[in-house]
Amino acid sequence: MKLAEHAPDMDVVFAALAHPARRAILDRLSEGEVSVMELAEPFDMSQPAVSHHIGVLEKAGLIRRRIDGTRRPCRLSPDGVAAIDEWLAVLKTALSANYDRLDTLLAAPTSTAENPTP
Amino acid sequence: MNSLKLTTEGDRTVVVTRRFAAPPEQVYRAHLEPDLIQQWMLGPPGWTMPVCQCDARPGGALRYEWTKGDGQGFYLTGEFVALEPFSRIVHIERMHLPDPTPDNRIETTFQPDGEGTLMTVRMELPDEEARKGMLASGMEEGLEASYQRLEEVAKGG
């Protein structure tokens, strides 16, 4: 199985997820497939703005689009290696932050690990 | 370099390894003593863990509650299955986002490694629904901050 070791992809995914509007779009898409127009409505954003965010999400592999006549509805990427990679990248970053903090705690002279509380 | 390694075993298991400069006893205790857990198991900057209950015995319950101080938050509950001081912890956990994710069995081992510790964490890969839930609810709140931290680290390095 491919893993989330490829740093460039991870950067793209994190950059994509860093924008609140794009997280909101993902949240909306978790309910099912929708068109760009339908996405723009509740977010009070212009269609070009939504199209831009969708482009970023698509490049990051988080969503897919298909052609349906003149419509190009969006949906979350199907379950698969890409989706798992993204999830693992998120997990890796969260755990790295925690363990870096634990390093500091273990190195601290006041670490209570040597003097457990009564 | 104490960097984290993350691999998969088969289709369902995630294996995380990480070295620490401290001996196994200290790393093991940092995973079970609430006053220690609350100092590091925090995720991205800005989050705290105001509630940390950890009844470290087989069958004992654990409950961690995280908050960002602006009303956002989520919690995790679980039960300990096995504890072997200072080498192995097995527990079950689920996140509440607020709907509970499926139970995940997690085995954490602590092996002496020179002056330090090699820690190995084995967990089950969550299913698609659980991953979506985490991305859409709890974890994504910290992504921006995590990403910024990554950038700071990259700049500093």
PDB file of C-alpha atoms in Angstrom:
ATOM      1  CA  MET A   1       0.000   0.000   0.000  1.00  0.00           C
ATOM      2  CA  LYS A   2       1.183   3.516  -0.781  1.00  0.00           C
ATOM      3  CA  LEU A   3       1.792   5.692   2.202  1.00  0.00           C
ATOM      4  CA  ALA A   4       1.600   9.332   3.130  1.00  0.00           C
ATOM      5  CA  GLU A   5       5.345   9.725   2.913  1.00  0.00           C
ATOM      6  CA  HIS A   6       5.393  11.941  -0.161  1.00  0.00           C
ATOM      7  CA  ALA A   7       5.811  15.410   1.267  1.00  0.00           C
ATOM      8  CA  PRO A   8       4.679  17.507  -1.734  1.00  0.00           C
ATOM      9  CA  ASP A   9       1.246  15.883  -1.784  1.00  0.00           C
ATOM     10  CA  MET A  10       0.898  16.377   1.942  1.00  0.00           C
ATOM     11  CA  ASP A  11       1.695  20.072   1.555  1.00  0.00           C
ATOM     12  CA  VAL A  12      -0.947  20.382  -1.136  1.00  0.00           C
ATOM     13  CA  VAL A  13      -3.531  18.627   1.022  1.00  0.00           C
ATOM     14  CA  PHE A  14      -2.788  20.767   4.069  1.00  0.00           C
ATOM     15  CA  ALA A  15      -2.824  23.964   2.051  1.00  0.00           C
ATOM     16  CA  ALA A  16      -6.161  22.908   0.604  1.00  0.00           C
ATOM     17  CA  LEU A  17      -7.605  22.213   4.038  1.00  0.00           C
ATOM     18  CA  ALA A  18      -6.172  25.385   5.585  1.00  0.00           C
ATOM     19  CA  HIS A  19      -8.936  27.593   4.162  1.00  0.00           C
ATOM     20  CA  PRO A  20     -12.227  27.687   6.106  1.00  0.00           C
ATOM     21  CA  ALA A  21     -14.293  28.001   2.923  1.00  0.00           C
ATOM     22  CA  ARG A  22     -12.746  24.832   1.558  1.00  0.00           C
ATOM     23  CA  ARG A  23     -13.410  22.949   4.797  1.00  0.00           C
ATOM     24  CA  ALA A  24     -17.015  24.120   4.581  1.00  0.00           C
ATOM     25  CA  ILE A  25     -17.210  22.872   0.994  1.00  0.00           C
ATOM     26  CA  LEU A  26     -15.873  19.455   2.047  1.00  0.00           C
ATOM     27  CA  ASP A  27     -18.394  19.355   4.869  1.00  0.00           C
ATOM     28  CA  ARG A  28     -21.190  20.112   2.416  1.00  0.00           C
ATOM     29  CA  LEU A  29     -19.941  17.456  -0.017  1.00  0.00           C
ATOM     30  CA  SER A  30     -19.930  14.847   2.743  1.00  0.00           C
ATOM     31  CA  GLU A  31     -23.723  14.936   2.343  1.00  0.00           C
ATOM     32  CA  GLY A  32     -23.492  14.039  -1.334  1.00  0.00           C
ATOM     33  CA  GLU A  33     -22.772  15.290  -4.834  1.00  0.00           C
ATOM     34  CA  VAL A  34     -23.614  18.934  -5.658  1.00  0.00           C
ATOM     35  CA  SER A  35     -23.048  21.427  -8.458  1.00  0.00           C
ATOM     36  CA  VAL A  36     -20.896  24.556  -8.195  1.00  0.00           C
ATOM     37  CA  MET A  37     -24.034  26.693  -8.231  1.00  0.00           C
ATOM     38  CA  GLU A  38     -25.556  24.729  -5.360  1.00  0.00           C
ATOM     39  CA  LEU A  39     -22.275  25.076  -3.448  1.00  0.00           C
ATOM     40  CA  ALA A  40     -22.105  28.840  -3.965  1.00  0.00           C
ATOM     41  CA  GLU A  41     -25.584  29.544  -2.573  1.00  0.00           C
ATOM     42  CA  PRO A  42     -25.239  28.816   1.153  1.00  0.00           C
ATOM     43  CA  PHE A  43     -21.706  30.231   1.367  1.00  0.00           C
ATOM     44  CA  ASP A  44     -22.538  33.695   0.053  1.00  0.00           C
ATOM     45  CA  MET A  45     -19.606  33.425  -2.353  1.00  0.00           C
ATOM     46  CA  SER A  46     -19.346  34.212  -6.020  1.00  0.00           C
ATOM     47  CA  GLN A  47     -19.317  31.319  -8.436  1.00  0.00           C
ATOM     48  CA  PRO A  48     -15.735  32.126  -9.564  1.00  0.00           C
ATOM     49  CA  ALA A  49     -14.607  32.110  -5.925  1.00  0.00           C
ATOM     50  CA  VAL A  50     -16.223  28.731  -5.345  1.00  0.00           C
ATOM     51  CA  SER A  51     -14.751  27.434  -8.612  1.00  0.00           C
ATOM     52  CA  HIS A  52     -11.298  28.488  -7.419  1.00  0.00           C
ATOM     53  CA  HIS A  53     -11.685  26.635  -4.107  1.00  0.00           C
ATOM     54  CA  ILE A  54     -12.977  23.584  -5.928  1.00  0.00           C
ATOM     55  CA  GLY A  55      -9.934  23.675  -8.188  1.00  0.00           C
ATOM     56  CA  VAL A  56      -7.618  23.678  -5.163  1.00  0.00           C
ATOM     57  CA  LEU A  57      -9.513  20.789  -3.552  1.00  0.00           C
ATOM     58  CA  GLU A  58      -9.481  18.849  -6.803  1.00  0.00           C
ATOM     59  CA  LYS A  59      -5.714  19.271  -7.215  1.00  0.00           C
ATOM     60  CA  ALA A  60      -5.233  18.026  -3.670  1.00  0.00           C
ATOM     61  CA  GLY A  61      -7.183  14.894  -4.580  1.00  0.00           C
ATOM     62  CA  LEU A  62      -9.840  15.600  -1.977  1.00  0.00           C
ATOM     63  CA  ILE A  63     -12.725  15.870  -4.426  1.00  0.00           C
ATOM     64  CA  ARG A  64     -13.614  14.588  -7.875  1.00  0.00           C
ATOM     65  CA  ARG A  65     -15.737  16.132 -10.632  1.00  0.00           C
ATOM     66  CA  ARG A  66     -17.613  14.428 -13.405  1.00  0.00           C
ATOM     67  CA  ILE A  67     -19.193  15.748 -16.595  1.00  0.00           C
ATOM     68  CA  ASP A  68     -22.987  15.639 -16.797  1.00  0.00           C
ATOM     69  CA  GLY A  69     -24.054  17.607 -19.884  1.00  0.00           C
ATOM     70  CA  THR A  70     -23.144  21.203 -19.075  1.00  0.00           C
ATOM     71  CA  ARG A  71     -22.909  20.485 -15.350  1.00  0.00           C
ATOM     72  CA  ARG A  72     -19.741  19.392 -13.589  1.00  0.00           C
ATOM     73  CA  PRO A  73     -20.979  18.159 -10.219  1.00  0.00           C
ATOM     74  CA  CYS A  74     -18.454  17.621  -7.402  1.00  0.00           C
ATOM     75  CA  ARG A  75     -18.198  14.893  -4.833  1.00  0.00           C
ATOM     76  CA  LEU A  76     -15.687  13.759  -2.233  1.00  0.00           C
ATOM     77  CA  SER A  77     -12.984  11.470  -3.558  1.00  0.00           C
ATOM     78  CA  PRO A  78     -14.128   7.887  -3.433  1.00  0.00           C
ATOM     79  CA  ASP A  79     -12.730   5.621  -0.773  1.00  0.00           C
ATOM     80  CA  GLY A  80      -9.344   4.458  -1.900  1.00  0.00           C
ATOM     81  CA  VAL A  81      -5.643   4.790  -1.475  1.00  0.00           C
ATOM     82  CA  ALA A  82      -5.721   8.563  -2.010  1.00  0.00           C
ATOM     83  CA  ALA A  83      -8.312   9.101   0.714  1.00  0.00           C
ATOM     84  CA  ILE A  84      -6.412   6.890   3.121  1.00  0.00           C
ATOM     85  CA  ASP A  85      -3.164   8.718   2.340  1.00  0.00           C
ATOM     86  CA  GLU A  86      -4.813  12.030   3.148  1.00  0.00           C
ATOM     87  CA  TRP A  87      -6.137  10.732   6.405  1.00  0.00           C
ATOM     88  CA  LEU A  88      -2.745   9.304   7.347  1.00  0.00           C
ATOM     89  CA  ALA A  89      -1.088  12.642   6.562  1.00  0.00           C
ATOM     90  CA  VAL A  90      -3.460  14.363   8.968  1.00  0.00           C
ATOM     91  CA  LEU A  91      -2.826  11.728  11.624  1.00  0.00           C
ATOM     92  CA  LYS A  92       0.930  12.001  11.174  1.00  0.00           C
ATOM     93  CA  THR A  93       0.919  15.755  11.655  1.00  0.00           C
ATOM     94  CA  ALA A  94      -1.304  15.582  14.735  1.00  0.00           C
ATOM     95  CA  LEU A  95       0.844  12.872  16.344  1.00  0.00           C
ATOM     96  CA  SER A  96       4.101  14.636  15.459  1.00  0.00           C
ATOM     97  CA  ALA A  97       2.929  17.781  17.250  1.00  0.00           C
ATOM     98  CA  ASN A  98       2.003  15.744  20.332  1.00  0.00           C
ATOM     99  CA  TYR A  99       5.233  13.758  20.472  1.00  0.00           C
ATOM    100  CA  ASP A 100       7.411  16.839  19.945  1.00  0.00           C
ATOM    101  CA  ARG A 101       5.658  18.302  22.967  1.00  0.00           C
ATOM    102  CA  LEU A 102       6.252  15.082  24.897  1.00  0.00           C
ATOM    103  CA  ASP A 103       9.981  15.327  24.085  1.00  0.00           C
ATOM    104  CA  THR A 104      10.030  18.728  25.774  1.00  0.00           C
ATOM    105  CA  LEU A 105       8.107  17.420  28.771  1.00  0.00           C
ATOM    106  CA  LEU A 106      10.424  14.428  29.201  1.00  0.00           C
ATOM    107  CA  ALA A 107      13.492  16.663  28.978  1.00  0.00           C
ATOM    108  CA  ALA A 108      12.193  19.202  31.505  1.00  0.00           C
ATOM    109  CA  PRO A 109      14.028  19.102  34.853  1.00  0.00           C
ATOM    110  CA  THR A 110      10.668  19.453  36.614  1.00  0.00           C
ATOM    111  CA  SER A 111       9.224  16.426  34.790  1.00  0.00           C
ATOM    112  CA  THR A 112       6.986  14.751  37.316  1.00  0.00           C
ATOM    113  CA  ALA A 113       7.505  11.440  35.569  1.00  0.00           C
ATOM    114  CA  GLU A 114      10.295  10.856  38.069  1.00  0.00           C
ATOM    115  CA  ASN A 115       8.179  12.070  40.977  1.00  0.00           C
ATOM    116  CA  PRO A 116       4.667  10.744  40.454  1.00  0.00           C
ATOM    117  CA  THR A 117       2.023  12.684  42.277  1.00  0.00           C
ATOM    118  CA  PRO A 118       0.843  11.023  45.492  1.00  0.00           C
TER     119      PRO A 118
ATOM    120  CA  MET B   1      16.680  12.295  14.880  1.00  0.00           C
ATOM    121  CA  ASN B   2      13.484  11.366  16.703  1.00  0.00           C
ATOM    122  CA  SER B   3      11.154  11.627  13.761  1.00  0.00           C
ATOM    123  CA  LEU B   4       7.918   9.756  13.629  1.00  0.00           C
ATOM    124  CA  LYS B   5       7.479   6.885  11.190  1.00  0.00           C
ATOM    125  CA  LEU B   6       4.060   5.860  10.010  1.00  0.00           C
ATOM    126  CA  THR B   7       3.444   2.691   8.001  1.00  0.00           C
ATOM    127  CA  THR B   8       0.569   0.330   7.360  1.00  0.00           C
ATOM    128  CA  GLU B   9       0.224  -3.414   7.852  1.00  0.00           C
ATOM    129  CA  GLY B  10      -2.269  -5.003   5.523  1.00  0.00           C
ATOM    130  CA  ASP B  11      -5.320  -2.927   4.743  1.00  0.00           C
ATOM    131  CA  ARG B  12      -6.483  -2.186   8.239  1.00  0.00           C
ATOM    132  CA  THR B  13      -3.587  -1.470  10.584  1.00  0.00           C
ATOM    133  CA  VAL B  14      -1.549   1.691  11.053  1.00  0.00           C
ATOM    134  CA  VAL B  15       1.835   1.369  12.789  1.00  0.00           C
ATOM    135  CA  VAL B  16       3.496   4.449  14.258  1.00  0.00           C
ATOM    136  CA  THR B  17       7.046   4.345  15.655  1.00  0.00           C
ATOM    137  CA  ARG B  18       8.831   7.126  17.525  1.00  0.00           C
ATOM    138  CA  ARG B  19      12.019   7.302  19.586  1.00  0.00           C
ATOM    139  CA  PHE B  20      12.269   9.276  22.808  1.00  0.00           C
ATOM    140  CA  ALA B  21      15.382  10.333  24.706  1.00  0.00           C
ATOM    141  CA  ALA B  22      13.872   9.252  28.050  1.00  0.00           C
ATOM    142  CA  PRO B  23      13.743   5.692  29.452  1.00  0.00           C
ATOM    143  CA  PRO B  24      10.612   3.511  28.952  1.00  0.00           C
ATOM    144  CA  GLU B  25       9.320   4.112  32.482  1.00  0.00           C
ATOM    145  CA  GLN B  26       9.024   7.869  31.899  1.00  0.00           C
ATOM    146  CA  VAL B  27       7.428   7.546  28.469  1.00  0.00           C
ATOM    147  CA  TYR B  28       5.003   4.907  29.766  1.00  0.00           C
ATOM    148  CA  ARG B  29       3.966   7.120  32.690  1.00  0.00           C
ATOM    149  CA  ALA B  30       3.489  10.115  30.394  1.00  0.00           C
ATOM    150  CA  HIS B  31       0.770   8.039  28.691  1.00  0.00           C
ATOM    151  CA  LEU B  32      -1.113   7.181  31.888  1.00  0.00           C
ATOM    152  CA  GLU B  33      -0.779  10.032  34.395  1.00  0.00           C
ATOM    153  CA  PRO B  34      -3.368  12.769  33.777  1.00  0.00           C
ATOM    154  CA  ASP B  35      -1.175  15.661  34.939  1.00  0.00           C
ATOM    155  CA  LEU B  36       1.424  14.578  32.366  1.00  0.00           C
ATOM    156  CA  ILE B  37      -1.024  13.697  29.574  1.00  0.00           C
ATOM    157  CA  GLN B  38      -2.610  17.144  29.866  1.00  0.00           C
ATOM    158  CA  GLN B  39       0.736  18.734  29.030  1.00  0.00           C
ATOM    159  CA  TRP B  40       1.355  17.048  25.702  1.00  0.00           C
ATOM    160  CA  MET B  41      -1.637  15.202  24.201  1.00  0.00           C
ATOM    161  CA  LEU B  42      -3.098  18.457  22.925  1.00  0.00           C
ATOM    162  CA  GLY B  43      -2.970  18.444  19.142  1.00  0.00           C
ATOM    163  CA  PRO B  44      -2.579  21.856  17.528  1.00  0.00           C
ATOM    164  CA  PRO B  45      -1.733  25.118  19.326  1.00  0.00           C
ATOM    165  CA  GLY B  46      -4.666  26.720  21.098  1.00  0.00           C
ATOM    166  CA  TRP B  47      -6.245  23.483  22.265  1.00  0.00           C
ATOM    167  CA  THR B  48      -6.252  22.341  25.883  1.00  0.00           C
ATOM    168  CA  MET B  49      -7.463  19.221  27.665  1.00  0.00           C
ATOM    169  CA  PRO B  50      -9.502  20.426  30.661  1.00  0.00           C
ATOM    170  CA  VAL B  51     -10.768  16.921  31.466  1.00  0.00           C
ATOM    171  CA  CYS B  52      -8.431  13.938  31.629  1.00  0.00           C
ATOM    172  CA  GLN B  53      -9.630  10.816  33.394  1.00  0.00           C
ATOM    173  CA  CYS B  54      -7.396   7.812  33.205  1.00  0.00           C
ATOM    174  CA  ASP B  55      -8.157   4.778  35.380  1.00  0.00           C
ATOM    175  CA  ALA B  56      -5.050   2.813  34.458  1.00  0.00           C
ATOM    176  CA  ARG B  57      -6.049  -0.776  35.205  1.00  0.00           C
ATOM    177  CA  PRO B  58      -7.610  -3.503  33.046  1.00  0.00           C
ATOM    178  CA  GLY B  59     -11.249  -2.533  32.509  1.00  0.00           C
ATOM    179  CA  GLY B  60     -10.578   1.001  33.767  1.00  0.00           C
ATOM    180  CA  ALA B  61     -12.117   3.893  31.853  1.00  0.00           C
ATOM    181  CA  LEU B  62     -10.428   6.787  30.149  1.00  0.00           C
ATOM    182  CA  ARG B  63     -11.969  10.043  29.020  1.00  0.00           C
ATOM    183  CA  TYR B  64     -10.177  12.968  27.386  1.00  0.00           C
ATOM    184  CA  GLU B  65     -11.949  16.229  26.603  1.00  0.00           C
ATOM    185  CA  TRP B  66     -10.365  18.837  24.343  1.00  0.00           C
ATOM    186  CA  THR B  67     -11.491  22.412  23.943  1.00  0.00           C
ATOM    187  CA  LYS B  68     -10.355  25.414  21.991  1.00  0.00           C
ATOM    188  CA  GLY B  69     -11.873  27.821  24.494  1.00  0.00           C
ATOM    189  CA  ASP B  70     -14.442  29.249  22.087  1.00  0.00           C
ATOM    190  CA  GLY B  71     -17.072  26.584  22.586  1.00  0.00           C
ATOM    191  CA  GLN B  72     -15.471  24.184  20.134  1.00  0.00           C
ATOM    192  CA  GLY B  73     -14.481  20.834  21.445  1.00  0.00           C
ATOM    193  CA  PHE B  74     -14.795  17.081  21.313  1.00  0.00           C
ATOM    194  CA  TYR B  75     -14.027  14.148  23.537  1.00  0.00           C
ATOM    195  CA  LEU B  76     -12.740  10.617  23.511  1.00  0.00           C
ATOM    196  CA  THR B  77     -13.760   7.701  25.704  1.00  0.00           C
ATOM    197  CA  GLY B  78     -12.262   4.271  26.098  1.00  0.00           C
ATOM    198  CA  GLU B  79     -11.315   1.373  28.310  1.00  0.00           C
ATOM    199  CA  PHE B  80      -8.002  -0.219  29.204  1.00  0.00           C
ATOM    200  CA  VAL B  81      -7.570  -3.845  28.183  1.00  0.00           C
ATOM    201  CA  ALA B  82      -4.059  -4.679  29.398  1.00  0.00           C
ATOM    202  CA  LEU B  83      -1.230  -2.863  31.162  1.00  0.00           C
ATOM    203  CA  GLU B  84       2.316  -4.193  31.518  1.00  0.00           C
ATOM    204  CA  PRO B  85       4.505  -1.634  33.334  1.00  0.00           C
ATOM    205  CA  PHE B  86       6.577  -0.145  31.705  1.00  0.00           C
ATOM    206  CA  SER B  87       6.423  -1.931  28.391  1.00  0.00           C
ATOM    207  CA  ARG B  88       2.890  -2.248  26.981  1.00  0.00           C
ATOM    208  CA  ILE B  89      -0.565  -0.623  27.066  1.00  0.00           C
ATOM    209  CA  VAL B  90      -3.621  -1.969  25.219  1.00  0.00           C
ATOM    210  CA  HIS B  91      -6.794   0.100  25.169  1.00  0.00           C
ATOM    211  CA  ILE B  92      -9.988   0.622  23.192  1.00  0.00           C
ATOM    212  CA  GLU B  93     -11.006   4.151  22.257  1.00  0.00           C
ATOM    213  CA  ARG B  94     -13.618   6.048  20.270  1.00  0.00           C
ATOM    214  CA  MET B  95     -13.948   9.733  19.423  1.00  0.00           C
ATOM    215  CA  HIS B  96     -17.220  11.582  19.898  1.00  0.00           C
ATOM    216  CA  LEU B  97     -17.654  14.132  17.109  1.00  0.00           C
ATOM    217  CA  PRO B  98     -20.296  14.132  18.605  1.00  0.00           C
ATOM    218  CA  ASP B  99     -21.398  10.784  17.161  1.00  0.00           C
ATOM    219  CA  PRO B 100     -19.000   8.071  18.303  1.00  0.00           C
ATOM    220  CA  THR B 101     -16.539   6.667  15.785  1.00  0.00           C
ATOM    221  CA  PRO B 102     -16.200   2.862  15.711  1.00  0.00           C
ATOM    222  CA  ASP B 103     -14.148   1.356  18.528  1.00  0.00           C
ATOM    223  CA  ASN B 104     -10.434   1.295  17.775  1.00  0.00           C
ATOM    224  CA  ARG B 105      -8.083  -1.136  19.552  1.00  0.00           C
ATOM    225  CA  ILE B 106      -4.706   0.460  20.168  1.00  0.00           C
ATOM    226  CA  GLU B 107      -1.570  -1.312  21.373  1.00  0.00           C
ATOM    227  CA  THR B 108       1.343   0.833  22.540  1.00  0.00           C
ATOM    228  CA  THR B 109       4.701  -0.760  23.364  1.00  0.00           C
ATOM    229  CA  PHE B 110       7.784   0.824  24.952  1.00  0.00           C
ATOM    230  CA  GLN B 111      11.138  -0.871  24.328  1.00  0.00           C
ATOM    231  CA  PRO B 112      14.507   0.196  25.733  1.00  0.00           C
ATOM    232  CA  ASP B 113      16.599   1.696  22.945  1.00  0.00           C
ATOM    233  CA  GLY B 114      20.042   2.685  24.139  1.00  0.00           C
ATOM    234  CA  GLU B 115      19.488   5.415  26.725  1.00  0.00           C
ATOM    235  CA  GLY B 116      16.012   6.046  25.390  1.00  0.00           C
ATOM    236  CA  THR B 117      12.817   4.365  24.277  1.00  0.00           C
ATOM    237  CA  LEU B 118      11.438   3.042  21.037  1.00  0.00           C
ATOM    238  CA  MET B 119       7.663   3.403  21.159  1.00  0.00           C
ATOM    239  CA  THR B 120       5.438   1.506  18.712  1.00  0.00           C
ATOM    240  CA  VAL B 121       1.720   2.246  18.392  1.00  0.00           C
ATOM    241  CA  ARG B 122      -0.534  -0.140  16.473  1.00  0.00           C
ATOM    242  CA  MET B 123      -4.048   1.036  15.684  1.00  0.00           C
ATOM    243  CA  GLU B 124      -6.800   0.106  13.308  1.00  0.00           C
ATOM    244  CA  LEU B 125      -7.370   2.248  10.270  1.00  0.00           C
ATOM    245  CA  PRO B 126     -10.777   3.891  10.668  1.00  0.00           C
ATOM    246  CA  ASP B 127     -13.361   3.228   7.993  1.00  0.00           C
ATOM    247  CA  GLU B 128     -14.369   5.811   5.430  1.00  0.00           C
ATOM    248  CA  GLU B 129     -17.228   7.223   7.505  1.00  0.00           C
ATOM    249  CA  ALA B 130     -15.010   7.735  10.533  1.00  0.00           C
ATOM    250  CA  ARG B 131     -12.290   9.427   8.473  1.00  0.00           C
ATOM    251  CA  LYS B 132     -14.823  11.764   6.893  1.00  0.00           C
ATOM    252  CA  GLY B 133     -16.236  12.571  10.302  1.00  0.00           C
ATOM    253  CA  MET B 134     -12.821  13.451  11.664  1.00  0.00           C
ATOM    254  CA  LEU B 135     -11.938  15.595   8.654  1.00  0.00           C
ATOM    255  CA  ALA B 136     -15.266  17.396   8.752  1.00  0.00           C
ATOM    256  CA  SER B 137     -15.568  17.887  12.500  1.00  0.00           C
ATOM    257  CA  GLY B 138     -12.831  17.652  15.038  1.00  0.00           C
ATOM    258  CA  MET B 139      -9.438  17.329  13.452  1.00  0.00           C
ATOM    259  CA  GLU B 140      -9.761  19.871  10.714  1.00  0.00           C
ATOM    260  CA  GLU B 141     -10.061  22.650  13.270  1.00  0.00           C
ATOM    261  CA  GLY B 142      -6.369  22.310  13.873  1.00  0.00           C
ATOM    262  CA  LEU B 143      -5.147  21.778  10.371  1.00  0.00           C
ATOM    263  CA  GLU B 144      -4.469  25.398   9.649  1.00  0.00           C
ATOM    264  CA  ALA B 145      -2.466  25.791  12.829  1.00  0.00           C
ATOM    265  CA  SER B 146      -0.647  22.521  12.218  1.00  0.00           C
ATOM    266  CA  TYR B 147       0.218  23.615   8.758  1.00  0.00           C
ATOM    267  CA  GLN B 148       1.549  26.907  10.053  1.00  0.00           C
ATOM    268  CA  ARG B 149       3.659  25.042  12.558  1.00  0.00           C
ATOM    269  CA  LEU B 150       5.032  22.852   9.776  1.00  0.00           C
ATOM    270  CA  GLU B 151       6.024  25.994   7.928  1.00  0.00           C
ATOM    271  CA  GLU B 152       7.712  27.440  11.001  1.00  0.00           C
ATOM    272  CA  VAL B 153       9.638  24.219  11.461  1.00  0.00           C
ATOM    273  CA  ALA B 154      10.612  24.228   7.808  1.00  0.00           C
ATOM    274  CA  LYS B 155      11.811  27.833   8.041  1.00  0.00           C
ATOM    275  CA  GLY B 156      13.666  27.186  11.274  1.00  0.00           C
ATOM    276  CA  GLY B 157      15.374  24.143   9.787  1.00  0.00           C
TER     277      GLY B 157
END
